[in-house]
Tab-separated table of C-alpha atoms and ligand atoms in Angstrom:
chain	number	residue	atom	x	y	z
A	1	MET	CA	-11.097	-5.465	-23.510
A	2	LEU	CA	-11.039	-8.137	-20.888
A	3	THR	CA	-9.628	-11.267	-22.416
A	4	ARG	CA	-11.079	-14.454	-21.091
A	5	SER	CA	-9.078	-17.027	-22.961
A	6	LYS	CA	-7.869	-19.616	-20.534
A	7	PRO	CA	-4.158	-20.299	-20.049
A	8	ALA	CA	-3.257	-23.709	-21.467
A	9	TRP	CA	-2.082	-24.932	-18.079
A	10	LEU	CA	-5.559	-24.438	-16.677
A	11	LEU	CA	-7.310	-27.147	-18.632
A	12	PRO	CA	-9.509	-29.265	-16.395
A	13	GLU	CA	-7.950	-32.421	-15.154
A	14	THR	CA	-7.643	-35.183	-17.676
A	15	ALA	CA	-8.392	-38.830	-17.077
A	16	ALA	CA	-4.729	-39.210	-16.181
A	17	THR	CA	-4.461	-36.436	-13.604
A	18	PRO	CA	-7.291	-37.543	-11.315
A	19	GLU	CA	-5.356	-40.769	-10.790
A	20	SER	CA	-2.847	-38.983	-8.577
A	21	VAL	CA	-5.484	-36.712	-7.068
A	22	PHE	CA	-7.565	-39.769	-6.395
A	23	LEU	CA	-4.767	-41.462	-4.489
A	24	ASN	CA	-4.302	-38.361	-2.351
A	25	ARG	CA	-8.028	-38.325	-1.870
A	26	ARG	CA	-8.036	-41.905	-0.690
A	27	GLU	CA	-5.435	-41.066	1.886
A	28	LEU	CA	-7.615	-38.189	3.021
A	29	CYS	CA	-10.642	-40.476	3.141
A	30	ARG	CA	-8.728	-42.889	5.279
A	31	SER	CA	-7.831	-40.165	7.736
A	32	VAL	CA	-11.427	-38.933	7.718
A	33	ALA	CA	-12.554	-42.461	8.421
A	34	ALA	CA	-10.054	-42.624	11.240
A	35	GLY	CA	-11.725	-39.564	12.704
A	36	SER	CA	-8.705	-37.302	12.722
A	37	ILE	CA	-10.051	-34.595	10.449
A	38	LEU	CA	-13.673	-34.609	11.531
A	39	ALA	CA	-12.672	-34.631	15.166
A	40	ALA	CA	-10.450	-31.625	14.617
A	41	VAL	CA	-12.992	-29.508	12.741
A	42	PRO	CA	-16.524	-30.797	13.378
A	43	ALA	CA	-18.095	-27.460	12.421
A	44	LEU	CA	-16.443	-27.605	9.028
A	45	SER	CA	-17.859	-30.970	8.161
A	46	GLY	CA	-20.697	-30.855	5.656
A	47	ILE	CA	-21.919	-33.947	7.387
A	48	ALA	CA	-22.409	-32.057	10.643
A	49	SER	CA	-23.927	-28.901	9.139
A	50	ALA	CA	-27.541	-30.100	8.996
A	51	ALA	CA	-28.470	-28.799	12.434
A	52	ALA	CA	-28.103	-25.131	11.472
A	53	ASP	CA	-30.287	-25.470	8.383
A	54	PRO	CA	-33.931	-24.342	8.723
A	55	SER	CA	-34.991	-26.995	6.204
A	56	ALA	CA	-33.415	-29.821	8.231
A	57	GLY	CA	-36.869	-31.010	9.336
A	58	LEU	CA	-37.753	-31.954	5.748
A	59	TYR	CA	-35.176	-34.762	5.832
A	60	PRO	CA	-35.026	-37.612	5.304
A	61	ALA	CA	-37.633	-37.501	2.547
A	62	LYS	CA	-39.442	-40.598	1.364
A	63	ARG	CA	-37.447	-42.582	-1.177
A	64	ASN	CA	-38.921	-43.035	-4.647
A	65	ASP	CA	-38.067	-46.662	-5.354
A	66	ALA	CA	-38.602	-46.385	-9.106
A	67	TYR	CA	-34.934	-45.515	-9.582
A	68	LYS	CA	-32.590	-48.432	-8.990
A	69	LEU	CA	-28.824	-48.551	-8.965
A	70	ASP	CA	-26.606	-51.181	-10.586
A	71	ARG	CA	-23.877	-50.461	-8.024
A	72	ALA	CA	-23.415	-49.648	-4.371
A	73	VAL	CA	-24.151	-46.177	-3.050
A	74	THR	CA	-20.874	-44.263	-2.741
A	75	PRO	CA	-19.841	-43.784	0.890
A	76	GLU	CA	-21.059	-40.391	2.086
A	77	LYS	CA	-17.589	-39.339	3.152
A	78	VAL	CA	-16.250	-39.929	-0.334
A	79	ALA	CA	-19.035	-38.078	-2.187
A	80	THR	CA	-18.773	-35.136	0.222
A	81	THR	CA	-14.990	-34.796	0.187
A	82	TYR	CA	-14.118	-35.375	-3.492
A	83	ASN	CA	-15.826	-32.584	-5.417
A	84	ASN	CA	-15.703	-30.333	-8.424
A	85	PHE	CA	-16.690	-26.768	-7.525
A	86	TYR	CA	-14.341	-24.407	-9.346
A	87	GLU	CA	-15.629	-21.424	-7.392
A	88	PHE	CA	-13.633	-22.851	-4.479
A	89	GLY	CA	-10.637	-24.204	-6.380
A	90	SER	CA	-9.733	-26.174	-9.482
A	91	HIS	CA	-8.980	-29.382	-7.591
A	92	LYS	CA	-11.065	-31.976	-5.774
A	93	ASN	CA	-10.328	-30.966	-2.201
A	94	ILE	CA	-12.629	-27.943	-1.890
A	95	TRP	CA	-14.987	-29.218	0.783
A	96	LYS	CA	-13.510	-27.148	3.585
A	97	ALA	CA	-13.219	-23.964	1.531
A	98	ALA	CA	-16.862	-24.354	0.484
A	99	GLN	CA	-18.034	-24.053	4.101
A	100	LYS	CA	-17.600	-20.300	3.670
A	101	LEU	CA	-20.678	-20.252	1.454
A	102	LYS	CA	-23.695	-18.827	3.317
A	103	VAL	CA	-26.806	-20.720	2.263
A	104	ARG	CA	-29.316	-18.679	4.333
A	105	PRO	CA	-30.831	-16.294	3.534
A	106	TRP	CA	-30.880	-17.492	-0.079
A	107	THR	CA	-33.145	-16.218	-2.809
A	108	VAL	CA	-33.874	-17.562	-6.236
A	109	THR	CA	-34.835	-15.324	-9.144
A	110	ILE	CA	-37.189	-16.663	-11.794
A	111	ASP	CA	-37.134	-14.416	-14.843
A	112	GLY	CA	-37.141	-14.080	-18.617
A	113	MET	CA	-40.007	-15.669	-20.530
A	114	VAL	CA	-42.341	-16.368	-17.607
A	115	GLU	CA	-45.862	-15.202	-16.824
A	116	LYS	CA	-44.503	-13.189	-13.922
A	117	GLU	CA	-40.897	-12.567	-12.937
A	118	ARG	CA	-40.236	-12.985	-9.229
A	119	THR	CA	-37.650	-13.633	-6.565
A	120	VAL	CA	-38.495	-16.217	-3.914
A	121	ASP	CA	-36.876	-17.267	-0.696
A	122	VAL	CA	-35.460	-20.772	-0.908
A	123	ASP	CA	-37.457	-22.000	2.106
A	124	THR	CA	-40.681	-20.711	0.520
A	125	LEU	CA	-39.783	-22.648	-2.612
A	126	LEU	CA	-38.952	-25.796	-0.624
A	127	ARG	CA	-42.331	-25.660	1.111
A	128	ALA	CA	-44.092	-25.378	-2.246
A	129	MET	CA	-42.370	-28.494	-3.613
A	130	ARG	CA	-42.639	-32.151	-2.605
A	131	LEU	CA	-39.258	-33.558	-1.715
A	132	GLU	CA	-38.321	-37.151	-2.423
A	133	GLU	CA	-35.163	-39.205	-2.399
A	134	ARG	CA	-33.785	-40.971	-5.457
A	135	LEU	CA	-30.700	-43.121	-5.946
A	136	TYR	CA	-28.895	-41.848	-9.045
A	137	ARG	CA	-25.610	-42.450	-10.778
A	138	HIS	CA	-23.342	-39.451	-11.448
A	139	ARG	CA	-20.702	-39.551	-14.205
A	140	CYS	CA	-18.090	-36.810	-14.421
A	141	VAL	CA	-16.635	-36.057	-17.847
A	142	GLU	CA	-13.241	-36.775	-16.232
A	143	ALA	CA	-14.286	-40.458	-16.007
A	144	TRP	CA	-14.961	-40.833	-12.290
A	145	ALA	CA	-18.387	-41.808	-11.030
A	146	ILE	CA	-20.383	-41.886	-7.837
A	147	ALA	CA	-23.863	-43.084	-6.840
A	148	VAL	CA	-25.781	-40.794	-4.500
A	149	PRO	CA	-29.101	-40.754	-2.643
A	150	TRP	CA	-30.175	-37.253	-3.683
A	151	THR	CA	-33.142	-35.513	-2.154
A	152	GLY	CA	-34.948	-32.921	-4.213
A	153	PHE	CA	-37.993	-32.103	-6.255
A	154	PRO	CA	-38.810	-33.008	-9.848
A	155	MET	CA	-37.877	-30.173	-12.162
A	156	LYS	CA	-41.253	-30.703	-13.818
A	157	ASP	CA	-42.887	-29.436	-10.615
A	158	PHE	CA	-40.602	-26.424	-10.658
A	159	LEU	CA	-41.666	-25.640	-14.248
A	160	ASP	CA	-45.294	-25.669	-13.114
A	161	TYR	CA	-44.316	-23.296	-10.310
A	162	ALA	CA	-42.288	-20.959	-12.567
A	163	ARG	CA	-44.953	-20.820	-15.323
A	164	PRO	CA	-42.792	-20.253	-18.427
A	165	LEU	CA	-44.456	-18.748	-21.505
A	166	SER	CA	-45.195	-21.140	-24.353
A	167	GLY	CA	-42.398	-19.577	-26.437
A	168	ALA	CA	-39.701	-20.478	-23.903
A	169	ARG	CA	-37.415	-23.233	-25.177
A	170	TYR	CA	-34.626	-23.333	-22.604
A	171	VAL	CA	-34.147	-22.870	-18.895
A	172	VAL	CA	-30.826	-21.265	-18.019
A	173	MET	CA	-29.431	-21.686	-14.514
A	174	GLU	CA	-26.820	-19.528	-12.800
A	175	THR	CA	-24.635	-20.050	-9.724
A	176	PHE	CA	-24.024	-17.293	-7.139
A	177	ASN	CA	-21.249	-14.828	-7.959
A	178	ASP	CA	-19.351	-13.540	-4.926
A	179	LYS	CA	-15.593	-13.456	-4.920
A	180	SER	CA	-15.492	-12.535	-1.238
A	181	VAL	CA	-16.791	-16.051	-0.572
A	182	ALA	CA	-15.422	-18.009	-3.512
A	183	PRO	CA	-11.728	-17.411	-4.243
A	184	GLY	CA	-12.004	-19.140	-7.620
A	185	GLN	CA	-14.200	-16.279	-8.780
A	186	ARG	CA	-11.215	-13.941	-8.533
A	187	GLN	CA	-9.748	-15.822	-11.473
A	188	ILE	CA	-11.005	-13.535	-14.202
A	189	TRP	CA	-10.148	-15.872	-17.070
A	190	TYR	CA	-13.183	-17.942	-16.093
A	191	PRO	CA	-16.527	-16.631	-17.387
A	192	TRP	CA	-18.285	-16.372	-14.010
A	193	PRO	CA	-20.929	-16.974	-12.923
A	194	TYR	CA	-21.140	-20.691	-13.690
A	195	LEU	CA	-24.037	-21.128	-16.053
A	196	GLU	CA	-25.853	-24.118	-17.501
A	197	GLY	CA	-29.005	-24.796	-19.448
A	198	LEU	CA	-31.493	-27.463	-20.402
A	199	THR	CA	-34.204	-27.541	-23.037
A	200	ILE	CA	-37.684	-27.319	-21.583
A	201	ALA	CA	-38.249	-30.939	-22.657
A	202	GLU	CA	-35.115	-32.018	-20.777
A	203	ALA	CA	-36.141	-30.063	-17.698
A	204	ALA	CA	-39.586	-31.666	-17.833
A	205	ASN	CA	-38.135	-35.167	-18.203
A	206	GLU	CA	-39.033	-37.406	-15.270
A	207	LEU	CA	-35.352	-37.794	-14.316
A	208	SER	CA	-34.537	-34.089	-13.924
A	209	MET	CA	-34.465	-32.925	-10.343
A	210	ILE	CA	-33.409	-29.906	-8.404
A	211	GLY	CA	-31.336	-31.444	-5.659
A	212	THR	CA	-31.791	-29.990	-2.194
A	213	GLY	CA	-30.196	-32.708	-0.099
A	214	ALA	CA	-28.047	-35.812	-0.104
A	215	TYR	CA	-27.727	-38.842	2.156
A	216	GLY	CA	-30.969	-37.968	3.925
A	217	LYS	CA	-29.859	-34.470	4.974
A	218	PRO	CA	-29.799	-30.966	3.526
A	219	MET	CA	-27.303	-30.586	0.704
A	220	PRO	CA	-23.715	-30.147	1.871
A	221	LYS	CA	-22.300	-26.840	0.683
A	222	GLN	CA	-19.562	-28.565	-1.280
A	223	ASN	CA	-22.197	-30.515	-3.220
A	224	GLY	CA	-24.055	-27.363	-4.239
A	225	ALA	CA	-26.352	-26.218	-1.437
A	226	PRO	CA	-29.039	-25.130	-1.327
A	227	LEU	CA	-30.167	-26.014	-4.883
A	228	ARG	CA	-28.291	-27.901	-7.598
A	229	LEU	CA	-29.275	-29.585	-10.819
A	230	VAL	CA	-29.448	-33.381	-10.976
A	231	ALA	CA	-29.754	-34.620	-14.570
A	232	PRO	CA	-28.021	-37.979	-14.316
A	233	TRP	CA	-27.840	-38.895	-18.021
A	234	LYS	CA	-25.540	-35.927	-18.621
A	235	TYR	CA	-21.919	-35.418	-17.656
A	236	GLY	CA	-21.250	-33.947	-14.245
A	237	PHE	CA	-20.443	-30.447	-15.463
A	238	LYS	CA	-24.111	-29.953	-16.390
A	239	GLN	CA	-25.092	-30.463	-12.737
A	240	ILE	CA	-24.823	-26.798	-11.791
A	241	LYS	CA	-24.497	-26.062	-8.073
A	242	SER	CA	-25.785	-23.362	-5.714
A	243	ILE	CA	-28.312	-21.917	-8.171
A	244	VAL	CA	-29.560	-18.342	-7.690
A	245	ARG	CA	-31.347	-17.747	-10.981
A	246	PHE	CA	-33.567	-19.601	-13.443
A	247	THR	CA	-34.067	-17.683	-16.697
A	248	PHE	CA	-36.476	-18.884	-19.371
A	249	THR	CA	-35.515	-18.013	-22.930
A	250	ASP	CA	-35.954	-18.964	-26.569
A	251	LYS	CA	-32.188	-18.803	-27.196
A	252	ARG	CA	-29.809	-21.621	-26.455
A	253	PRO	CA	-27.291	-20.405	-23.867
A	254	THR	CA	-23.569	-20.987	-24.072
A	255	SER	CA	-22.694	-22.762	-20.875
A	256	PHE	CA	-19.654	-22.173	-18.656
A	257	TRP	CA	-17.352	-24.901	-19.972
A	258	GLU	CA	-18.581	-24.402	-23.523
A	259	LYS	CA	-17.417	-20.771	-23.352
A	260	ILE	CA	-14.016	-21.878	-22.079
A	261	GLN	CA	-13.404	-24.820	-24.404
A	262	GLY	CA	-16.285	-25.343	-26.828
A	263	ASN	CA	-14.546	-28.075	-28.803
A	264	GLU	CA	-14.376	-30.244	-25.656
A	265	TYR	CA	-17.507	-29.350	-23.674
A	266	GLY	CA	-20.807	-28.743	-25.417
A	267	PHE	CA	-24.365	-27.847	-24.582
A	268	TRP	CA	-25.801	-31.375	-24.670
A	269	ALA	CA	-23.149	-33.328	-22.753
A	270	ASN	CA	-25.059	-36.616	-22.824
A	271	VAL	CA	-22.993	-39.552	-21.573
A	272	ASN	CA	-21.861	-41.932	-24.329
A	273	PRO	CA	-19.040	-44.459	-23.906
A	274	GLU	CA	-18.465	-44.554	-27.673
A	275	VAL	CA	-17.765	-40.874	-28.099
A	276	PRO	CA	-14.363	-40.114	-26.583
A	277	HIS	CA	-13.473	-36.756	-25.133
A	278	PRO	CA	-10.865	-35.212	-27.473
A	279	ARG	CA	-8.195	-35.996	-24.858
A	280	TRP	CA	-9.348	-39.291	-23.285
A	281	SER	CA	-11.653	-42.265	-23.668
A	282	GLN	CA	-15.130	-42.275	-22.148
A	283	ALA	CA	-15.497	-46.087	-22.425
A	284	THR	CA	-15.086	-46.785	-18.703
A	285	GLU	CA	-15.365	-44.969	-15.400
A	286	ARG	CA	-13.752	-45.261	-11.989
A	287	LEU	CA	-16.149	-45.800	-9.107
A	288	LEU	CA	-14.958	-43.634	-6.254
A	289	GLY	CA	-14.750	-45.344	-2.909
A	290	VAL	CA	-14.345	-48.873	-4.245
A	291	ASP	CA	-11.465	-48.163	-6.637
A	292	LYS	CA	-13.057	-50.160	-9.426
A	293	ARG	CA	-13.337	-49.476	-13.152
A	294	VAL	CA	-16.622	-50.381	-14.881
A	295	PRO	CA	-17.985	-49.834	-18.397
A	296	THR	CA	-19.782	-46.549	-18.973
A	297	LEU	CA	-23.333	-46.893	-20.275
A	298	LEU	CA	-25.112	-44.903	-22.985
A	299	TYR	CA	-26.914	-41.977	-21.342
A	300	ASN	CA	-25.259	-43.184	-18.136
A	301	GLY	CA	-27.736	-46.062	-18.033
A	302	TYR	CA	-30.835	-43.880	-18.468
A	303	ALA	CA	-31.473	-44.373	-22.211
A	304	GLU	CA	-34.959	-45.731	-21.570
A	305	GLN	CA	-36.055	-42.444	-19.995
A	306	VAL	CA	-34.220	-39.977	-22.230
A	307	ALA	CA	-33.141	-41.359	-25.632
A	308	HIS	CA	-36.461	-40.393	-27.245
A	309	MET	CA	-35.725	-36.706	-26.733
A	310	TYR	CA	-32.758	-36.834	-29.102
A	311	LYS	CA	-33.779	-39.235	-31.821
A	312	ASP	CA	-34.706	-36.620	-34.415
A	313	MET	CA	-31.840	-34.231	-33.694
A	314	LYS	CA	-29.531	-34.101	-36.661
A	315	GLY	CA	-26.197	-32.335	-36.729
A	316	GLU	CA	-26.086	-31.754	-32.989
A	317	ARG	CA	-23.055	-32.775	-30.947
A	318	LEU	CA	-25.196	-34.670	-28.473
A	319	PHE	CA	-22.408	-36.470	-26.627
A	320	MET	CA	-19.890	-33.857	-25.614
B	401	MTE	N1	-21.245	-23.939	-9.888
B	401	MTE	C1	-20.606	-25.067	-10.199
B	401	MTE	N2	-21.316	-26.189	-10.425
B	401	MTE	C2	-20.668	-27.346	-10.750
B	401	MTE	C3	-19.267	-27.380	-10.910
B	401	MTE	C4	-18.537	-26.174	-10.655
B	401	MTE	O1	-17.302	-26.127	-10.756
B	401	MTE	N3	-19.240	-25.053	-10.298
B	401	MTE	N4	-18.644	-28.551	-11.288
B	401	MTE	C5	-19.466	-29.544	-11.989
B	401	MTE	C6	-18.800	-30.822	-12.171
B	401	MTE	S1	-17.574	-30.901	-13.339
B	401	MTE	C7	-19.188	-31.947	-11.497
B	401	MTE	S2	-18.521	-33.464	-11.826
B	401	MTE	C8	-20.193	-31.863	-10.423
B	401	MTE	C9	-19.628	-32.461	-9.157
B	401	MTE	O2	-20.639	-32.589	-8.197
B	401	MTE	P1	-20.291	-33.193	-6.765
B	401	MTE	O3	-19.073	-32.459	-6.269
B	401	MTE	O4	-21.497	-32.942	-5.933
B	401	MTE	O5	-20.007	-34.650	-6.961
B	401	MTE	O6	-20.607	-30.534	-10.154
B	401	MTE	C10	-20.811	-29.743	-11.302
B	401	MTE	N5	-21.414	-28.476	-10.930
B	402	MO	MO1	-17.316	-33.164	-13.792
């Protein structure tokens, strides 16, 4: 039998480790800012990739001003060069490796408890949705944070499009699985493909979006092109990238990190500064790009929109 238990040395980075990674990252950012890296490999820059994308004409989309930030937008170069995308490596510097991902043609399968199962081309889906831009905070479980102008469509609109049956209780999302593109997927101790889920109520919440772009352009590959989840009241690992499948079901899925380390990463993963990760505090977060530590907020500052969904849930580990 294939054993999938993860070697102890492969635990995701703790709040302490990113410190050193972050410093390296800042050096990289400085050289990017100085032009050395982008000048050397313009085609590899996610920032320059918009031209080749058939959906490029949809950007920039109109900003929905209902969603305000309490902090500055993270510089684009920082948010597009400091990433978590384990398919391309278990460190932050995957942005170049991720350029190998082919995002066209790209199809999305909608299956399980739906009126009609189908597979649609991503550009057909994009044309059926209305794109808008929203400024959202993003809080990684590792205690770093960014603020990003995402473009995308409300997941509520996608539910209307997918037409789940009334008995469906969860939507499960899956990332592509192709080890010829993503070297991380050769590491068989990970339970590929990356998988995440939301309850139907969470997916229908006004905040939930399927992100299709960032910074007024199509989504950079390293940030999860062409479709990624944006549910900003939850830790970053819920924000599944490069989705190829939406499955509607009445059974709660076990998500990627929950399979690997269920006592540290759960299904709900709602941000809460008062519930520490077993190995570090969640009280504060480091804002990338400005090198500043600020208090973390309950539900990442979105309690008003989401707290009601959890108030009657007893015995659930809502905050990990
Ligand atoms: N498929 C996939 N999705 C993923 C991940 C991943 O490793 N693989 N990492 C998650 C984590 S831990 C975080 S913090 C965010 C990072 O998103 P960003 O790189 O766009 O900031 O992506 C999430 N989505
Ligand atoms: Mo994360």
